[in-house]
Amino acid sequence: MKIKAKPMGEYQTNCYIVTINGMDFIIDPGIGATAWVLENVTNPVAILNTHGHFDHVWSNAELQKKLNIPLYTPKGDVMLLQGNSWSPDLPPSKPDVEVEPNQEFDFKGIKVKFTHFPGHTPGCSTIEIEDAMFSGDFIFERSIGRTDFPYSSPQEMRESLEEFKKIPYDKTIYPGHGGTTTIKQEQQYSDYWIANL
């Protein structure tokens, strides 16, 4: 498995291309991501959103059209893809698959697992592919997603962190902003965040 990453736009939102068994998965194509993605894929099969915030989904529709591949978005965040007062200029996109909480998909033997961790947004999810977890804006290196946005919920974030603490294995975390970390590394800070939300 190869993972390419590039921070996009003024919020430096990480767009990822995961290549495995000759298939390319595009995760969170943000503002201005299209050209970079087109230069770095050879067999794209899906666009995957961790959540619906504009800086993670801006290039969804453009890539759907140019690559003719399906878009997978957590069901709870589909309403965020149509633009709103927070991001009125967002190019609207429509998922081909509205991902149910904790749904897993099989792409020719490659498992892609969405795990629902609401709080930052209603549908906020991590995406696991083999030994990698793409955490969007749920977990960062020594930080967590904000809960003061429209549709955010501090209580749901606390519950999500309690669930995150229970994960019995370790994987590398590739967050929506900043550098990589690991599940075990961030689990040790979970109680701090739960107490301070």
Tab-separated table of C-alpha atoms in Angstrom:
chain	number	residue	atom	x	y	z
A	1	MET	CA	0.000	0.000	0.000
A	2	LYS	CA	1.256	3.453	-0.955
A	3	ILE	CA	-0.119	6.665	0.527
A	4	LYS	CA	0.377	10.086	-1.032
A	5	ALA	CA	-0.695	13.207	0.841
A	6	LYS	CA	-0.924	16.875	-0.048
A	7	PRO	CA	-2.304	19.736	2.087
A	8	MET	CA	-4.893	21.716	0.136
A	9	GLY	CA	-6.178	25.279	0.403
A	10	GLU	CA	-5.731	27.885	3.117
A	11	TYR	CA	-6.720	25.382	5.821
A	12	GLN	CA	-4.014	22.957	4.618
A	13	THR	CA	-6.497	20.095	4.528
A	14	ASN	CA	-4.801	16.795	3.760
A	15	CYS	CA	-5.969	15.056	0.607
A	16	TYR	CA	-4.840	11.436	0.420
A	17	ILE	CA	-4.433	8.982	-2.419
A	18	VAL	CA	-4.202	5.394	-1.244
A	19	THR	CA	-2.934	2.944	-3.859
A	20	ILE	CA	-3.343	-0.737	-3.157
A	21	ASN	CA	-3.498	-3.721	-5.515
A	22	GLY	CA	-3.480	-1.345	-8.453
A	23	MET	CA	-6.504	0.632	-7.203
A	24	ASP	CA	-6.491	4.290	-6.168
A	25	PHE	CA	-8.754	5.591	-3.389
A	26	ILE	CA	-9.080	9.371	-3.061
A	27	ILE	CA	-9.776	10.563	0.480
A	28	ASP	CA	-11.069	14.088	1.256
A	29	PRO	CA	-10.394	16.032	-1.961
A	30	GLY	CA	-10.424	19.595	-0.686
A	31	ILE	CA	-10.005	23.003	-2.256
A	32	GLY	CA	-7.881	22.817	-5.412
A	33	ALA	CA	-7.271	19.081	-5.141
A	34	THR	CA	-8.387	18.093	-8.644
A	35	ALA	CA	-5.178	18.781	-10.589
A	36	TRP	CA	-2.972	17.010	-8.039
A	37	VAL	CA	-5.283	13.998	-7.926
A	38	LEU	CA	-5.422	13.701	-11.716
A	39	GLU	CA	-1.616	13.750	-11.877
A	40	ASN	CA	-1.260	10.999	-9.287
A	41	VAL	CA	-3.882	8.359	-10.090
A	42	THR	CA	-3.798	5.618	-12.706
A	43	ASN	CA	-6.783	3.471	-11.711
A	44	PRO	CA	-9.094	5.512	-9.448
A	45	VAL	CA	-11.992	3.507	-8.022
A	46	ALA	CA	-13.656	5.713	-5.379
A	47	ILE	CA	-13.760	9.072	-3.610
A	48	LEU	CA	-14.138	8.713	0.154
A	49	ASN	CA	-15.174	11.498	2.550
A	50	THR	CA	-14.417	11.320	6.277
A	51	HIS	CA	-17.022	14.056	6.847
A	52	GLY	CA	-18.796	16.845	5.032
A	53	HIS	CA	-16.952	20.055	5.874
A	54	PHE	CA	-16.230	22.196	2.822
A	55	ASP	CA	-12.439	22.050	3.100
A	56	HIS	CA	-12.599	18.239	2.792
A	57	VAL	CA	-15.195	17.899	0.021
A	58	TRP	CA	-14.678	20.924	-2.232
A	59	SER	CA	-13.464	18.921	-5.245
A	60	ASN	CA	-15.910	16.008	-4.876
A	61	ALA	CA	-18.159	16.885	-7.811
A	62	GLU	CA	-15.349	17.845	-10.165
A	63	LEU	CA	-13.545	14.556	-9.565
A	64	GLN	CA	-16.755	12.525	-9.817
A	65	LYS	CA	-17.292	14.022	-13.244
A	66	LYS	CA	-13.716	13.838	-14.528
A	67	LEU	CA	-13.002	10.321	-13.234
A	68	ASN	CA	-16.501	8.839	-13.452
A	69	ILE	CA	-16.139	7.088	-10.094
A	70	PRO	CA	-18.503	6.870	-7.097
A	71	LEU	CA	-18.464	9.149	-4.061
A	72	TYR	CA	-18.914	7.685	-0.582
A	73	THR	CA	-20.014	10.111	2.164
A	74	PRO	CA	-21.193	9.405	5.731
A	75	LYS	CA	-24.979	9.621	5.752
A	76	GLY	CA	-25.129	12.114	8.625
A	77	ASP	CA	-23.111	14.682	6.655
A	78	VAL	CA	-24.777	14.490	3.249
A	79	MET	CA	-26.687	17.716	3.978
A	80	LEU	CA	-23.344	19.546	4.321
A	81	LEU	CA	-22.420	18.820	0.688
A	82	GLN	CA	-25.036	21.163	-0.741
A	83	GLY	CA	-23.551	24.392	0.578
A	84	ASN	CA	-24.924	26.501	3.411
A	85	SER	CA	-24.490	29.884	5.039
A	86	TRP	CA	-21.130	28.725	6.409
A	87	SER	CA	-19.708	27.953	2.950
A	88	PRO	CA	-22.113	29.395	0.353
A	89	ASP	CA	-19.622	29.002	-2.517
A	90	LEU	CA	-19.164	25.250	-2.007
A	91	PRO	CA	-19.593	23.365	-5.303
A	92	PRO	CA	-22.467	20.995	-4.415
A	93	SER	CA	-21.895	17.267	-4.662
A	94	LYS	CA	-24.135	14.234	-4.293
A	95	PRO	CA	-22.804	10.935	-2.987
A	96	ASP	CA	-23.411	7.769	-4.949
A	97	VAL	CA	-23.284	5.907	-1.633
A	98	GLU	CA	-24.572	7.327	1.644
A	99	VAL	CA	-22.459	5.423	4.138
A	100	GLU	CA	-24.306	4.016	7.143
A	101	PRO	CA	-22.576	4.224	10.540
A	102	ASN	CA	-19.811	1.614	10.836
A	103	GLN	CA	-20.305	0.284	7.325
A	104	GLU	CA	-17.603	-1.742	5.596
A	105	PHE	CA	-17.028	-2.116	1.866
A	106	ASP	CA	-15.104	-4.656	-0.171
A	107	PHE	CA	-13.259	-3.485	-3.285
A	108	LYS	CA	-11.990	-6.649	-4.978
A	109	GLY	CA	-10.779	-8.026	-1.657
A	110	ILE	CA	-9.650	-4.718	-0.154
A	111	LYS	CA	-11.669	-3.861	2.938
A	112	VAL	CA	-12.564	-0.217	3.505
A	113	LYS	CA	-14.163	0.353	6.898
A	114	PHE	CA	-15.954	3.516	7.994
A	115	THR	CA	-16.256	3.911	11.782
A	116	HIS	CA	-18.723	6.507	13.035
A	117	PHE	CA	-17.258	8.996	15.539
A	118	PRO	CA	-19.742	11.910	15.658
A	119	GLY	CA	-19.083	15.142	17.512
A	120	HIS	CA	-17.175	17.322	15.078
A	121	THR	CA	-20.015	16.687	12.606
A	122	PRO	CA	-23.033	14.343	12.782
A	123	GLY	CA	-21.512	11.876	10.320
A	124	CYS	CA	-17.835	12.285	11.207
A	125	SER	CA	-16.045	8.989	10.570
A	126	THR	CA	-12.639	7.421	10.310
A	127	ILE	CA	-11.743	5.315	7.285
A	128	GLU	CA	-9.549	2.260	7.797
A	129	ILE	CA	-7.675	0.595	4.950
A	130	GLU	CA	-5.284	-2.157	6.045
A	131	ASP	CA	-2.882	-0.695	8.647
A	132	ALA	CA	-3.934	2.931	8.102
A	133	MET	CA	-6.690	4.986	9.716
A	134	PHE	CA	-7.728	8.222	8.012
A	135	SER	CA	-9.235	10.250	10.820
A	136	GLY	CA	-10.477	13.396	9.078
A	137	ASP	CA	-11.183	15.978	11.772
A	138	PHE	CA	-11.925	13.515	14.578
A	139	ILE	CA	-8.406	12.901	15.892
A	140	PHE	CA	-5.178	14.786	15.190
A	141	GLU	CA	-1.718	14.517	16.671
A	142	ARG	CA	-2.333	15.512	20.319
A	143	SER	CA	-5.612	17.191	19.420
A	144	ILE	CA	-9.238	16.566	18.463
A	145	GLY	CA	-11.778	18.143	16.151
A	146	ARG	CA	-13.562	21.320	17.210
A	147	THR	CA	-17.063	21.052	18.631
A	148	ASP	CA	-18.155	24.691	18.373
A	149	PHE	CA	-19.277	24.558	14.730
A	150	PRO	CA	-22.863	24.284	13.445
A	151	TYR	CA	-24.021	20.654	13.859
A	152	SER	CA	-21.141	19.882	16.255
A	153	SER	CA	-21.821	18.228	19.607
A	154	PRO	CA	-19.432	18.165	22.595
A	155	GLN	CA	-21.480	15.354	24.172
A	156	GLU	CA	-21.230	13.191	21.051
A	157	MET	CA	-17.502	13.915	20.878
A	158	ARG	CA	-17.088	12.718	24.468
A	159	GLU	CA	-18.952	9.506	23.600
A	160	SER	CA	-16.854	9.047	20.469
A	161	LEU	CA	-13.634	9.446	22.443
A	162	GLU	CA	-14.846	6.827	24.917
A	163	GLU	CA	-15.317	4.458	21.966
A	164	PHE	CA	-11.940	5.419	20.491
A	165	LYS	CA	-10.278	4.467	23.804
A	166	LYS	CA	-11.612	0.921	23.415
A	167	ILE	CA	-9.910	0.187	20.086
A	168	PRO	CA	-7.749	-2.850	20.883
A	169	TYR	CA	-5.222	-2.521	18.054
A	170	ASP	CA	-2.766	0.058	16.787
A	171	LYS	CA	-2.587	1.677	13.364
A	172	THR	CA	-0.991	4.759	11.865
A	173	ILE	CA	-3.410	7.695	11.891
A	174	TYR	CA	-3.465	10.023	8.892
A	175	PRO	CA	-5.463	13.074	10.019
A	176	GLY	CA	-7.251	15.759	8.052
A	177	HIS	CA	-4.689	18.369	9.111
A	178	GLY	CA	-1.096	18.050	10.271
A	179	GLY	CA	1.181	15.040	10.511
A	180	THR	CA	0.668	11.378	11.273
A	181	THR	CA	0.300	9.760	14.673
A	182	THR	CA	-0.969	6.401	15.973
A	183	ILE	CA	-4.068	5.077	17.684
A	184	LYS	CA	-2.134	4.083	20.809
A	185	GLN	CA	-0.420	7.463	20.978
A	186	GLU	CA	-3.703	9.384	20.888
A	187	GLN	CA	-5.595	7.027	23.187
A	188	GLN	CA	-3.430	8.202	26.079
A	189	TYR	CA	-4.806	11.739	25.661
A	190	SER	CA	-8.462	10.741	25.343
A	191	ASP	CA	-9.301	11.163	29.035
A	192	TYR	CA	-7.862	14.682	28.972
A	193	TRP	CA	-10.061	15.697	26.059
A	194	ILE	CA	-13.140	14.022	27.557
A	195	ALA	CA	-12.632	15.949	30.804
A	196	ASN	CA	-12.068	19.262	29.037
A	197	LEU	CA	-14.874	19.247	26.479
